């Protein structure tokens, strides 16, 4: 192990980690929003929209993120939509993550007992109020384990964005391996960086799971 | 008995303008209990040959308590759910004081625990008045606390539903319905899922509401409770009204139809002391 390499290049990884976190954070946030809308549409059996959601989910789950990313980065400009590399990465993660989040959340929505919705209806709540105050909180509660797993999955998938020249941790690692041939050291730092990012997410997920499991109590 | 009830001071706080204003605390308002008229109600599910409710007509005068009895599958719960607007109807009409029933005037408590698990006791009660009536949090909380006080749960206001017993949950569910100032309350087998020792605390609350002149329709299997609380009794069987009695006591002591006698006898058989009573009176 070349320790001087680690001392010298660790700051590079810290910077690159910020890029990974930045893209993942907004990608996950957008994915959650997309997933929430899709799950609500599906569990409410909204005609037409429901079919559109199905097509989107299948398209998103059955194509590789790299291909989706290329399409957004190289394909969309041909249609007149030009996004920065960062925006492309975020949109790409959201496009992939949206379907995974939708599936996780749909299970949560389906687990809300019908009497909960009837109670809300009897109290005079509108459908939107019922959705935001009764269904979504309870659906999230049931869906937390799946959602957390998806968040971790998406942060890991974000390594693909190096393919569109974004300086995330994967990109920096490849760069350093090419420059220094200290392959072992670079990969060790890469793994440590991912663990530092992901372990706290895992732990927070477990805490959330315990805190918000009211729907199953 | 029924006369006394009418004279009882209505304590149920009802804000008659609740739907079109955000008037403040309404303790002093008089409860505008509504009378319910059901005429020729027909309920039939698609792809089914037999109607669940087959031409039900009945009348619940304002401030009176109607208990609906009947074997399981007779359509009791469906009747309540149709009045509540949770089920569509294929014929007939449901009126309140002669006008089409406004669903906002209907409060309902269900059999299963229907409190919102993502809200505390207080949160469960104040959510709807804040969202639907646009009342301030302070105002809604003040009334919620008065209601909780009355059902003996003021000290549990910050508890989560899963921390409550079944009986406590049902009492909170009653408060949650009352704060919306319904003109009629529907109770659908509210004690059926409770342990026996918790039944009493819930039924006591309902009896108190009856004494205060709230119009109610109650589906129950608790015969002693039905006998104590009912002004009127109807017996449903196979989606039809078999017997209707304006004198609840007479229904139990001198049922008019053979079906009613049979039905009461079923319960009498299950409960030794009632068998004795009925036989004595027969």
CSV table of C-alpha atoms in Angstrom, one decimal:
chain,number,residue,atom,x,y,z
A,1,UNK,CA,0.0,0.0,0.0
A,2,UNK,CA,1.3,3.4,-1.1
A,3,UNK,CA,0.4,5.6,1.9
A,4,UNK,CA,1.8,8.8,0.4
A,5,UNK,CA,-0.7,8.3,-2.5
A,6,UNK,CA,-3.5,8.1,0.0
A,7,UNK,CA,-2.3,11.2,1.8
A,8,UNK,CA,-1.9,13.1,-1.4
A,9,UNK,CA,-5.1,12.2,-3.2
A,10,UNK,CA,-7.6,11.9,-0.4
A,11,UNK,CA,-8.6,15.5,-0.8
A,12,UNK,CA,-9.5,14.8,-4.4
A,13,UNK,CA,-11.9,12.1,-3.3
A,14,UNK,CA,-13.4,14.5,-0.7
A,15,UNK,CA,-14.2,17.0,-3.5
A,16,UNK,CA,-15.5,14.3,-5.8
A,17,UNK,CA,-17.7,12.9,-3.0
A,18,UNK,CA,-19.4,16.3,-2.9
A,19,UNK,CA,-20.3,16.0,-6.6
A,20,UNK,CA,-21.6,12.5,-6.0
A,21,UNK,CA,-23.6,13.7,-3.0
A,22,UNK,CA,-24.9,16.7,-4.9
A,23,UNK,CA,-26.2,14.7,-7.9
A,24,UNK,CA,-27.5,11.9,-5.7
A,25,UNK,CA,-29.3,14.2,-3.4
A,26,UNK,CA,-31.3,16.1,-6.1
A,27,UNK,CA,-31.7,12.9,-8.2
A,28,UNK,CA,-33.2,11.1,-5.2
A,29,UNK,CA,-35.4,14.0,-4.3
A,30,UNK,CA,-36.8,14.2,-7.8
A,31,UNK,CA,-37.1,10.4,-8.0
A,32,UNK,CA,-39.2,10.5,-4.8
A,33,UNK,CA,-41.5,13.2,-6.3
A,34,UNK,CA,-41.9,11.3,-9.5
A,35,UNK,CA,-42.5,8.0,-7.6
A,36,UNK,CA,-45.0,9.6,-5.4
A,37,UNK,CA,-47.1,11.0,-8.3
A,38,UNK,CA,-46.9,7.7,-10.2
A,39,UNK,CA,-47.8,5.6,-7.1
A,40,UNK,CA,-50.8,7.9,-6.3
A,41,UNK,CA,-52.0,7.7,-10.0
A,42,UNK,CA,-51.7,3.9,-9.9
A,43,UNK,CA,-53.4,3.3,-6.6
A,44,UNK,CA,-56.2,5.7,-7.5
A,45,UNK,CA,-56.7,3.9,-10.8
A,46,UNK,CA,-56.7,7.2,-12.7
A,47,UNK,CA,-57.6,6.2,-16.3
A,48,UNK,CA,-55.1,7.0,-19.1
A,49,UNK,CA,-52.6,8.5,-16.7
A,50,UNK,CA,-52.3,5.0,-15.2
A,51,UNK,CA,-51.3,3.5,-18.6
A,52,UNK,CA,-48.8,6.3,-19.2
A,53,UNK,CA,-47.3,5.5,-15.7
A,54,UNK,CA,-47.1,1.8,-16.6
A,55,UNK,CA,-45.3,2.5,-19.8
A,56,UNK,CA,-42.9,4.8,-18.0
A,57,UNK,CA,-42.2,2.3,-15.3
A,58,UNK,CA,-41.4,-0.5,-17.7
A,59,UNK,CA,-39.3,1.7,-19.9
A,60,UNK,CA,-37.4,3.1,-16.9
A,61,UNK,CA,-36.8,-0.3,-15.2
A,62,UNK,CA,-35.8,-2.2,-18.3
A,63,UNK,CA,-33.2,0.1,-19.8
A,64,UNK,CA,-29.7,0.7,-18.4
A,65,UNK,CA,-29.0,4.0,-16.6
A,66,UNK,CA,-26.0,4.5,-18.9
A,67,UNK,CA,-28.3,4.3,-22.0
A,68,UNK,CA,-30.8,6.7,-20.4
A,69,UNK,CA,-28.0,9.1,-19.5
A,70,UNK,CA,-26.6,9.0,-23.1
A,71,UNK,CA,-30.1,9.6,-24.4
A,72,UNK,CA,-30.6,12.7,-22.2
A,73,UNK,CA,-27.0,14.0,-22.7
A,74,UNK,CA,-26.5,13.3,-26.4
A,75,UNK,CA,-30.1,12.7,-27.7
A,76,UNK,CA,-32.2,15.5,-26.2
A,77,UNK,CA,-30.0,18.3,-27.6
A,78,UNK,CA,-31.0,17.0,-31.1
A,79,UNK,CA,-34.6,17.7,-30.0
A,80,UNK,CA,-33.6,21.2,-28.9
A,81,UNK,CA,-33.4,20.4,-25.2
A,82,UNK,CA,-29.9,21.3,-23.9
A,83,UNK,CA,-29.2,20.5,-20.3
A,84,UNK,CA,-25.9,20.9,-18.4
A,85,UNK,CA,-24.1,17.7,-17.5
A,86,UNK,CA,-25.2,18.0,-13.9
A,87,UNK,CA,-28.8,18.5,-14.8
A,88,UNK,CA,-28.6,15.5,-17.1
A,89,UNK,CA,-27.2,13.4,-14.3
A,90,UNK,CA,-29.9,14.5,-11.9
A,91,UNK,CA,-32.7,14.0,-14.5
A,92,UNK,CA,-31.2,10.6,-15.4
A,93,UNK,CA,-31.2,9.4,-11.8
A,94,UNK,CA,-34.7,10.7,-11.3
A,95,UNK,CA,-35.9,8.9,-14.5
A,96,UNK,CA,-34.5,5.6,-13.3
A,97,UNK,CA,-35.3,6.1,-9.6
A,98,UNK,CA,-38.8,7.3,-10.2
A,99,UNK,CA,-40.0,3.9,-11.3
A,100,UNK,CA,-38.3,2.1,-8.4
A,101,UNK,CA,-39.7,4.6,-5.9
A,102,UNK,CA,-43.2,4.3,-7.6
A,103,UNK,CA,-43.1,0.5,-7.0
A,104,UNK,CA,-42.0,0.8,-3.4
A,105,UNK,CA,-44.6,3.5,-2.6
A,106,UNK,CA,-47.4,1.7,-4.4
A,107,UNK,CA,-47.1,-1.1,-2.0
A,108,UNK,CA,-47.4,1.5,0.8
A,109,UNK,CA,-50.5,3.0,-0.7
A,110,UNK,CA,-52.1,-0.4,-1.2
A,111,UNK,CA,-51.5,-1.2,2.5
A,112,UNK,CA,-53.6,1.7,3.7
A,113,UNK,CA,-56.8,0.2,5.0
A,114,UNK,CA,-60.0,1.3,3.2
A,115,UNK,CA,-61.6,2.4,6.4
A,116,UNK,CA,-59.0,5.0,6.7
A,117,UNK,CA,-60.1,6.6,3.5
A,118,UNK,CA,-63.7,6.2,4.4
A,119,UNK,CA,-63.1,7.9,7.7
A,120,UNK,CA,-61.4,10.8,5.9
A,121,UNK,CA,-64.4,11.0,3.5
A,122,UNK,CA,-66.9,11.0,6.4
A,123,UNK,CA,-65.0,13.9,8.0
A,124,UNK,CA,-65.4,15.9,4.8
A,125,UNK,CA,-61.8,15.8,3.6
A,126,UNK,CA,-61.4,16.3,-0.1
A,127,UNK,CA,-59.5,13.7,-2.1
A,128,UNK,CA,-56.4,15.8,-2.2
A,129,UNK,CA,-56.5,16.4,1.5
A,130,UNK,CA,-57.0,12.7,2.1
A,131,UNK,CA,-54.1,12.0,-0.1
A,132,UNK,CA,-51.7,14.4,1.7
A,133,UNK,CA,-52.8,14.0,5.3
A,134,UNK,CA,-53.9,10.3,5.4
A,135,UNK,CA,-52.6,8.2,2.5
A,136,UNK,CA,-49.2,9.6,1.8
A,137,UNK,CA,-48.0,9.6,5.5
A,138,UNK,CA,-49.2,6.1,6.0
A,139,UNK,CA,-47.9,4.9,2.6
A,140,UNK,CA,-44.5,6.4,3.3
A,141,UNK,CA,-44.5,4.6,6.7
A,142,UNK,CA,-45.0,1.2,5.1
A,143,UNK,CA,-42.7,2.0,2.2
A,144,UNK,CA,-39.7,3.3,4.2
A,145,UNK,CA,-37.6,0.1,4.0
A,146,UNK,CA,-38.1,-0.1,0.2
A,147,UNK,CA,-37.5,3.6,-0.3
A,148,UNK,CA,-34.2,3.5,1.8
A,149,UNK,CA,-33.0,0.6,-0.3
A,150,UNK,CA,-33.8,2.6,-3.4
A,151,UNK,CA,-31.9,5.6,-2.1
A,152,UNK,CA,-28.8,3.5,-1.5
A,153,UNK,CA,-29.2,1.9,-4.9
A,154,UNK,CA,-29.4,5.3,-6.6
A,155,UNK,CA,-26.4,6.7,-4.9
A,156,UNK,CA,-24.4,3.7,-6.0
A,157,UNK,CA,-25.8,4.0,-9.6
A,158,UNK,CA,-24.7,7.6,-9.7
A,159,UNK,CA,-21.2,6.2,-10.4
A,160,UNK,CA,-22.4,6.0,-14.0
A,161,UNK,CA,-22.4,9.8,-14.4
A,162,UNK,CA,-18.7,9.7,-14.9
A,163,UNK,CA,-19.5,8.6,-18.4
A,164,UNK,CA,-20.7,12.1,-19.2
A,165,UNK,CA,-17.6,13.7,-17.8
A,166,UNK,CA,-18.9,14.7,-14.4
A,167,UNK,CA,-16.1,14.6,-11.8
A,168,UNK,CA,-17.7,12.3,-9.3
A,169,UNK,CA,-15.7,9.7,-7.2
A,170,UNK,CA,-15.7,7.1,-10.0
A,171,UNK,CA,-14.4,9.7,-12.5
A,172,UNK,CA,-11.6,10.8,-10.2
A,173,UNK,CA,-10.6,7.2,-9.4
A,174,UNK,CA,-10.3,6.3,-13.1
A,175,UNK,CA,-8.3,9.5,-13.7
A,176,UNK,CA,-5.9,8.7,-10.9
A,177,UNK,CA,-5.5,5.1,-11.9
A,178,UNK,CA,-4.6,6.3,-15.4
A,179,UNK,CA,-2.1,8.9,-14.1
A,180,UNK,CA,-0.4,7.0,-11.3
A,181,UNK,CA,-1.0,3.3,-11.9
A,182,UNK,CA,-1.7,3.0,-8.1
A,183,UNK,CA,-4.8,1.0,-8.9
A,184,UNK,CA,-5.1,-0.7,-5.6
A,185,UNK,CA,-4.8,2.5,-3.5
A,186,UNK,CA,-7.3,4.4,-5.7
A,187,UNK,CA,-9.9,1.7,-5.5
A,188,UNK,CA,-9.4,1.4,-1.8
A,189,UNK,CA,-10.1,5.1,-1.4
A,190,UNK,CA,-13.1,4.8,-3.8
A,191,UNK,CA,-14.7,2.1,-1.6
A,192,UNK,CA,-14.0,4.0,1.6
A,193,UNK,CA,-15.6,7.1,0.0
A,194,UNK,CA,-18.7,5.2,-0.9
A,195,UNK,CA,-18.9,3.7,2.6
A,196,UNK,CA,-18.6,7.1,4.2
A,197,UNK,CA,-21.4,8.4,2.1
A,198,UNK,CA,-23.7,5.3,2.3
A,199,UNK,CA,-23.3,4.0,5.9
A,200,UNK,CA,-24.9,7.1,7.4
A,201,UNK,CA,-27.8,6.8,4.9
A,202,UNK,CA,-28.3,3.1,6.0
A,203,UNK,CA,-28.2,4.1,9.7
A,204,UNK,CA,-30.6,7.0,9.2
A,205,UNK,CA,-32.9,4.7,7.3
A,206,UNK,CA,-33.0,2.2,10.2
A,207,UNK,CA,-33.9,5.1,12.6
A,208,UNK,CA,-36.6,6.4,10.2
A,209,UNK,CA,-38.0,2.9,9.9
A,210,UNK,CA,-38.4,2.6,13.7
A,211,UNK,CA,-39.7,6.1,14.1
A,212,UNK,CA,-42.3,6.0,11.4
A,213,UNK,CA,-43.6,2.5,11.6
A,214,UNK,CA,-47.0,3.6,12.9
A,215,UNK,CA,-48.9,2.2,10.0
A,216,UNK,CA,-47.9,-1.3,11.1
A,217,UNK,CA,-48.4,-0.9,14.8
B,1,UNK,CA,-88.2,8.1,28.5
B,2,UNK,CA,-88.2,9.7,25.1
B,3,UNK,CA,-89.8,12.9,26.4
B,4,UNK,CA,-87.2,13.4,29.0
B,5,UNK,CA,-84.6,13.2,26.3
B,6,UNK,CA,-86.1,15.9,24.3
B,7,UNK,CA,-86.1,18.2,27.3
B,8,UNK,CA,-82.5,17.4,28.1
B,9,UNK,CA,-80.2,20.4,27.5
B,10,UNK,CA,-78.3,19.7,24.3
B,11,UNK,CA,-74.7,19.9,25.2
B,12,UNK,CA,-73.3,18.7,21.9
B,13,UNK,CA,-71.6,21.8,20.6
B,14,UNK,CA,-72.8,22.4,17.1
B,15,UNK,CA,-71.9,25.3,14.9
B,16,UNK,CA,-74.7,25.7,12.4
B,17,UNK,CA,-72.7,28.0,10.2
B,18,UNK,CA,-69.7,25.8,10.3
B,19,UNK,CA,-69.8,25.2,6.5
B,20,UNK,CA,-69.7,28.7,5.3
B,21,UNK,CA,-67.8,30.6,8.0
B,22,UNK,CA,-64.9,30.2,10.3
B,23,UNK,CA,-66.8,31.3,13.3
B,24,UNK,CA,-65.0,30.8,16.6
B,25,UNK,CA,-65.8,28.5,19.5
B,26,UNK,CA,-69.4,27.5,19.2
B,27,UNK,CA,-70.1,26.0,22.6
B,28,UNK,CA,-73.2,28.0,23.1
B,29,UNK,CA,-74.9,27.1,19.8
B,30,UNK,CA,-77.8,24.7,20.0
B,31,UNK,CA,-77.4,21.3,18.4
B,32,UNK,CA,-79.5,21.3,15.3
B,33,UNK,CA,-80.2,17.6,15.3
B,34,UNK,CA,-81.8,16.6,12.0
B,35,UNK,CA,-84.6,14.1,11.3
B,36,UNK,CA,-83.8,11.5,8.6
B,37,UNK,CA,-86.3,10.1,6.2
B,38,UNK,CA,-85.4,7.2,4.0
B,39,UNK,CA,-87.9,6.4,1.2
B,40,UNK,CA,-87.9,3.2,-0.8
B,41,UNK,CA,-84.1,2.8,-0.7
B,42,UNK,CA,-82.8,0.1,-3.1
B,43,UNK,CA,-79.2,-1.0,-3.1
B,44,UNK,CA,-78.0,-3.5,-5.6
B,45,UNK,CA,-74.5,-4.4,-6.6
B,46,UNK,CA,-73.8,-4.8,-10.4
B,47,UNK,CA,-73.9,-8.4,-11.6
B,48,UNK,CA,-76.0,-9.4,-8.6
B,49,UNK,CA,-79.5,-10.8,-8.9
B,50,UNK,CA,-80.6,-9.9,-5.4
B,51,UNK,CA,-80.7,-6.4,-4.0
B,52,UNK,CA,-78.9,-5.9,-0.7
B,53,UNK,CA,-81.5,-3.4,0.3
B,54,UNK,CA,-84.9,-3.9,-1.1
B,55,UNK,CA,-87.2,-0.9,-0.7
B,56,UNK,CA,-86.3,0.3,2.8
B,57,UNK,CA,-88.4,3.2,4.1
B,58,UNK,CA,-87.9,4.5,7.6
B,59,UNK,CA,-88.1,7.7,9.6
B,60,UNK,CA,-85.7,8.8,12.3
B,61,UNK,CA,-87.2,11.9,14.0
B,62,UNK,CA,-84.8,14.6,15.1
B,63,UNK,CA,-83.1,13.8,18.4
B,64,UNK,CA,-84.2,10.2,18.4
B,65,UNK,CA,-82.1,7.0,18.4
B,66,UNK,CA,-82.9,4.3,15.9
B,67,UNK,CA,-81.3,0.9,16.5
B,68,UNK,CA,-81.1,-1.4,13.5
B,69,UNK,CA,-81.1,-5.1,14.3
B,70,UNK,CA,-80.8,-8.1,12.1
B,71,UNK,CA,-78.8,-11.2,11.4
B,72,UNK,CA,-75.5,-10.9,9.6
B,73,UNK,CA,-75.9,-10.3,5.9
B,74,UNK,CA,-79.3,-8.7,6.4
B,75,UNK,CA,-78.0,-5.4,5.1
B,76,UNK,CA,-77.7,-3.4,8.3
B,77,UNK,CA,-74.2,-2.1,7.7
B,78,UNK,CA,-75.0,-1.5,4.0
B,79,UNK,CA,-78.0,0.6,5.1
B,80,UNK,CA,-75.7,2.8,7.3
B,81,UNK,CA,-73.0,3.0,4.6
B,82,UNK,CA,-75.6,4.1,2.0
B,83,UNK,CA,-76.9,6.8,4.3
B,84,UNK,CA,-73.3,7.8,4.9
B,85,UNK,CA,-72.8,8.2,1.1
B,86,UNK,CA,-70.1,5.5,1.1
B,87,UNK,CA,-72.3,3.3,-1.1
B,88,UNK,CA,-74.2,4.2,-4.2
B,89,UNK,CA,-78.0,3.7,-4.2
B,90,UNK,CA,-80.0,2.4,-7.1
B,91,UNK,CA,-83.4,3.6,-6.0
B,92,UNK,CA,-85.3,5.7,-3.4
B,93,UNK,CA,-84.1,8.8,-1.6
B,94,UNK,CA,-82.6,9.9,1.6
B,95,UNK,CA,-83.7,13.2,3.1
B,96,UNK,CA,-82.9,15.3,6.1
B,97,UNK,CA,-85.8,17.4,7.3
B,98,UNK,CA,-87.4,17.0,3.9
B,99,UNK,CA,-84.4,18.1,1.8
B,100,UNK,CA,-81.8,15.8,0.2
B,101,UNK,CA,-79.3,14.8,2.8
B,102,UNK,CA,-76.0,16.8,2.8
B,103,UNK,CA,-73.2,14.3,3.6
B,104,UNK,CA,-71.5,17.0,5.6
B,105,UNK,CA,-74.2,16.6,8.2
B,106,UNK,CA,-73.4,12.9,8.7
B,107,UNK,CA,-70.9,11.7,11.2
B,108,UNK,CA,-69.9,8.0,11.4
B,109,UNK,CA,-67.9,5.7,13.6
B,110,UNK,CA,-66.8,2.4,12.2
B,111,UNK,CA,-66.3,-1.1,13.7
B,112,UNK,CA,-62.6,-1.3,13.1
B,113,UNK,CA,-60.2,1.1,14.6
B,114,UNK,CA,-60.2,3.9,12.1
B,115,UNK,CA,-58.1,6.5,13.9
B,116,UNK,CA,-55.3,7.9,11.7
B,117,UNK,CA,-52.2,6.1,13.0
B,118,UNK,CA,-50.0,8.9,11.8
B,119,UNK,CA,-51.7,11.4,14.1
B,120,UNK,CA,-51.9,11.8,17.9
B,121,UNK,CA,-55.3,11.7,19.7
B,122,UNK,CA,-55.5,15.5,19.4
B,123,UNK,CA,-54.2,15.5,15.9
B,124,UNK,CA,-56.9,13.1,14.8
B,125,UNK,CA,-59.6,15.3,16.2
B,126,UNK,CA,-58.5,18.7,15.1
B,127,UNK,CA,-57.4,17.8,11.6
B,128,UNK,CA,-60.8,17.9,9.9
B,129,UNK,CA,-62.2,21.0,11.5
B,130,UNK,CA,-59.0,22.8,10.5
B,131,UNK,CA,-58.9,21.5,6.9
B,132,UNK,CA,-62.6,21.4,6.2
B,133,UNK,CA,-64.1,24.2,8.3
B,134,UNK,CA,-60.8,26.3,8.2
B,135,UNK,CA,-60.9,26.7,11.9
B,136,UNK,CA,-57.8,27.9,13.7
B,137,UNK,CA,-55.7,25.4,15.6
B,138,UNK,CA,-56.4,27.1,18.9
B,139,UNK,CA,-60.1,27.1,18.3
B,140,UNK,CA,-60.2,23.4,17.2
B,141,UNK,CA,-58.0,22.4,20.0
B,142,UNK,CA,-60.1,24.1,22.6
B,143,UNK,CA,-63.2,22.2,21.4
B,144,UNK,CA,-61.3,19.0,21.0
B,145,UNK,CA,-60.2,19.2,24.6
B,146,UNK,CA,-63.8,19.8,25.8
B,147,UNK,CA,-64.9,16.7,23.9
B,148,UNK,CA,-62.0,14.6,25.2
B,149,UNK,CA,-62.8,15.8,28.7
B,150,UNK,CA,-66.4,14.5,28.3
B,151,UNK,CA,-65.2,11.0,27.2
B,152,UNK,CA,-62.6,11.0,30.0
B,153,UNK,CA,-59.6,11.0,27.8
B,154,UNK,CA,-58.2,14.6,28.2
B,155,UNK,CA,-55.0,13.3,29.7
B,156,UNK,CA,-54.4,11.1,26.6
B,157,UNK,CA,-54.4,13.9,24.1
B,158,UNK,CA,-50.8,13.4,23.1
B,159,UNK,CA,-51.0,9.6,22.9
B,160,UNK,CA,-50.7,7.8,19.6
B,161,UNK,CA,-53.6,5.6,18.6
B,162,UNK,CA,-51.5,2.4,19.0
B,163,UNK,CA,-50.9,3.3,22.6
B,164,UNK,CA,-54.7,3.3,23.4
B,165,UNK,CA,-57.0,0.5,24.2
B,166,UNK,CA,-59.7,-0.4,21.7
B,167,UNK,CA,-62.3,1.3,23.9
B,168,UNK,CA,-60.3,4.4,24.2
B,169,UNK,CA,-59.8,4.5,20.4
B,170,UNK,CA,-63.5,4.3,19.8
B,171,UNK,CA,-64.2,7.1,22.2
B,172,UNK,CA,-61.6,9.3,20.4
B,173,UNK,CA,-63.2,8.3,17.1
B,174,UNK,CA,-66.6,9.5,18.5
B,175,UNK,CA,-64.9,12.9,19.5
B,176,UNK,CA,-63.4,13.2,16.0
B,177,UNK,CA,-66.8,12.8,14.4
B,178,UNK,CA,-68.6,15.1,16.9
B,179,UNK,CA,-66.2,18.0,16.3
B,180,UNK,CA,-67.6,18.2,12.8
B,181,UNK,CA,-71.0,19.0,14.3
B,182,UNK,CA,-73.0,16.3,12.5
B,183,UNK,CA,-76.7,16.5,12.6
B,184,UNK,CA,-76.9,12.8,12.6
B,185,UNK,CA,-74.5,10.2,13.8
B,186,UNK,CA,-74.1,6.7,12.5
B,187,UNK,CA,-72.5,3.9,14.6
B,188,UNK,CA,-71.7,0.7,12.7
B,189,UNK,CA,-71.1,-2.1,15.2
B,190,UNK,CA,-68.7,0.1,17.1
B,191,UNK,CA,-68.1,-2.4,19.9
B,192,UNK,CA,-68.0,-5.5,17.8
B,193,UNK,CA,-64.2,-5.6,17.8
B,194,UNK,CA,-63.7,-4.8,21.4
B,195,UNK,CA,-62.9,-6.9,24.4
B,196,UNK,CA,-66.0,-7.2,26.6
B,197,UNK,CA,-64.7,-5.1,29.4
B,198,UNK,CA,-64.2,-2.2,27.0
B,199,UNK,CA,-67.7,-2.3,25.5
B,200,UNK,CA,-69.3,-0.5,28.4
B,201,UNK,CA,-67.1,2.6,28.3
B,202,UNK,CA,-68.0,3.2,24.6
B,203,UNK,CA,-71.7,2.5,25.0
B,204,UNK,CA,-71.9,4.8,28.0
B,205,UNK,CA,-70.7,7.6,25.8
B,206,UNK,CA,-73.3,6.8,23.1
B,207,UNK,CA,-76.1,6.7,25.7
B,208,UNK,CA,-74.9,10.1,27.0
B,209,UNK,CA,-75.1,11.5,23.4
B,210,UNK,CA,-78.6,10.0,23.1
B,211,UNK,CA,-79.7,11.8,26.3
B,212,UNK,CA,-78.4,15.0,24.8
B,213,UNK,CA,-80.7,14.7,21.8
B,214,UNK,CA,-78.4,13.8,19.0
B,215,UNK,CA,-80.1,12.0,16.1
B,216,UNK,CA,-78.5,8.6,15.8
B,217,UNK,CA,-78.7,5.4,13.8
B,218,UNK,CA,-77.0,2.5,15.5
B,219,UNK,CA,-76.2,-1.0,14.2
B,220,UNK,CA,-75.3,-3.3,17.2
B,221,UNK,CA,-75.4,-6.8,18.4
B,222,UNK,CA,-75.5,-5.7,22.1
B,223,UNK,CA,-79.1,-6.4,22.9
B,224,UNK,CA,-79.1,-4.9,26.4
B,225,UNK,CA,-77.5,-1.7,25.0
B,226,UNK,CA,-80.0,-1.6,22.1
B,227,UNK,CA,-82.9,-1.9,24.6
B,228,UNK,CA,-81.5,0.9,26.8
B,229,UNK,CA,-80.6,3.4,24.1
B,230,UNK,CA,-83.2,2.9,21.4
B,231,UNK,CA,-86.3,5.1,20.8
B,232,UNK,CA,-87.1,3.2,17.7
B,233,UNK,CA,-86.1,-0.3,16.5
B,234,UNK,CA,-86.1,-1.8,13.0
B,235,UNK,CA,-85.4,-5.4,12.2
B,236,UNK,CA,-83.8,-6.1,8.8
B,237,UNK,CA,-83.7,-9.5,7.2
B,238,UNK,CA,-82.6,-10.2,3.6
B,239,UNK,CA,-82.5,-6.5,2.7
B,240,UNK,CA,-86.1,-6.0,3.8
B,241,UNK,CA,-87.6,-4.2,6.8
B,242,UNK,CA,-89.3,-7.0,8.7
B,243,UNK,CA,-90.5,-5.1,11.7
B,244,UNK,CA,-90.4,-1.4,12.7
B,245,UNK,CA,-91.3,-0.4,16.2
B,246,UNK,CA,-91.7,3.2,17.5
B,247,UNK,CA,-91.7,1.7,20.9
B,248,UNK,CA,-88.4,0.1,21.5
B,249,UNK,CA,-89.4,-1.5,24.8
B,250,UNK,CA,-92.5,-3.1,23.2
B,251,UNK,CA,-90.3,-4.6,20.4
B,252,UNK,CA,-88.3,-6.5,23.0
B,253,UNK,CA,-91.3,-7.6,25.1
B,254,UNK,CA,-94.0,-8.1,22.4
B,255,UNK,CA,-92.4,-8.5,19.0
B,256,UNK,CA,-95.1,-8.3,16.4
B,257,UNK,CA,-93.7,-10.7,13.8
B,258,UNK,CA,-92.6,-14.3,13.9
B,259,UNK,CA,-89.3,-13.3,12.4
B,260,UNK,CA,-88.6,-10.8,15.2
B,261,UNK,CA,-89.5,-13.4,17.8
B,262,UNK,CA,-87.1,-15.8,16.2
B,263,UNK,CA,-84.4,-13.2,16.0
B,264,UNK,CA,-84.8,-12.2,19.6
B,265,UNK,CA,-84.9,-15.8,20.7
B,266,UNK,CA,-81.5,-16.4,19.1
B,267,UNK,CA,-80.0,-13.9,21.5
B,268,UNK,CA,-82.1,-15.1,24.3
B,269,UNK,CA,-80.7,-18.5,23.8
B,270,UNK,CA,-77.2,-17.2,23.9
B,271,UNK,CA,-77.8,-15.2,27.0
B,272,UNK,CA,-79.5,-17.2,29.8
B,273,UNK,CA,-80.9,-14.3,31.7
B,274,UNK,CA,-82.6,-12.9,28.6
B,275,UNK,CA,-84.2,-16.2,27.9
B,276,UNK,CA,-85.7,-16.1,31.3
B,277,UNK,CA,-87.0,-12.6,30.8
B,278,UNK,CA,-88.5,-13.2,27.4
B,279,UNK,CA,-90.1,-16.4,28.5
B,280,UNK,CA,-91.6,-14.6,31.5
B,281,UNK,CA,-93.0,-11.9,29.3
B,282,UNK,CA,-94.2,-14.1,26.5
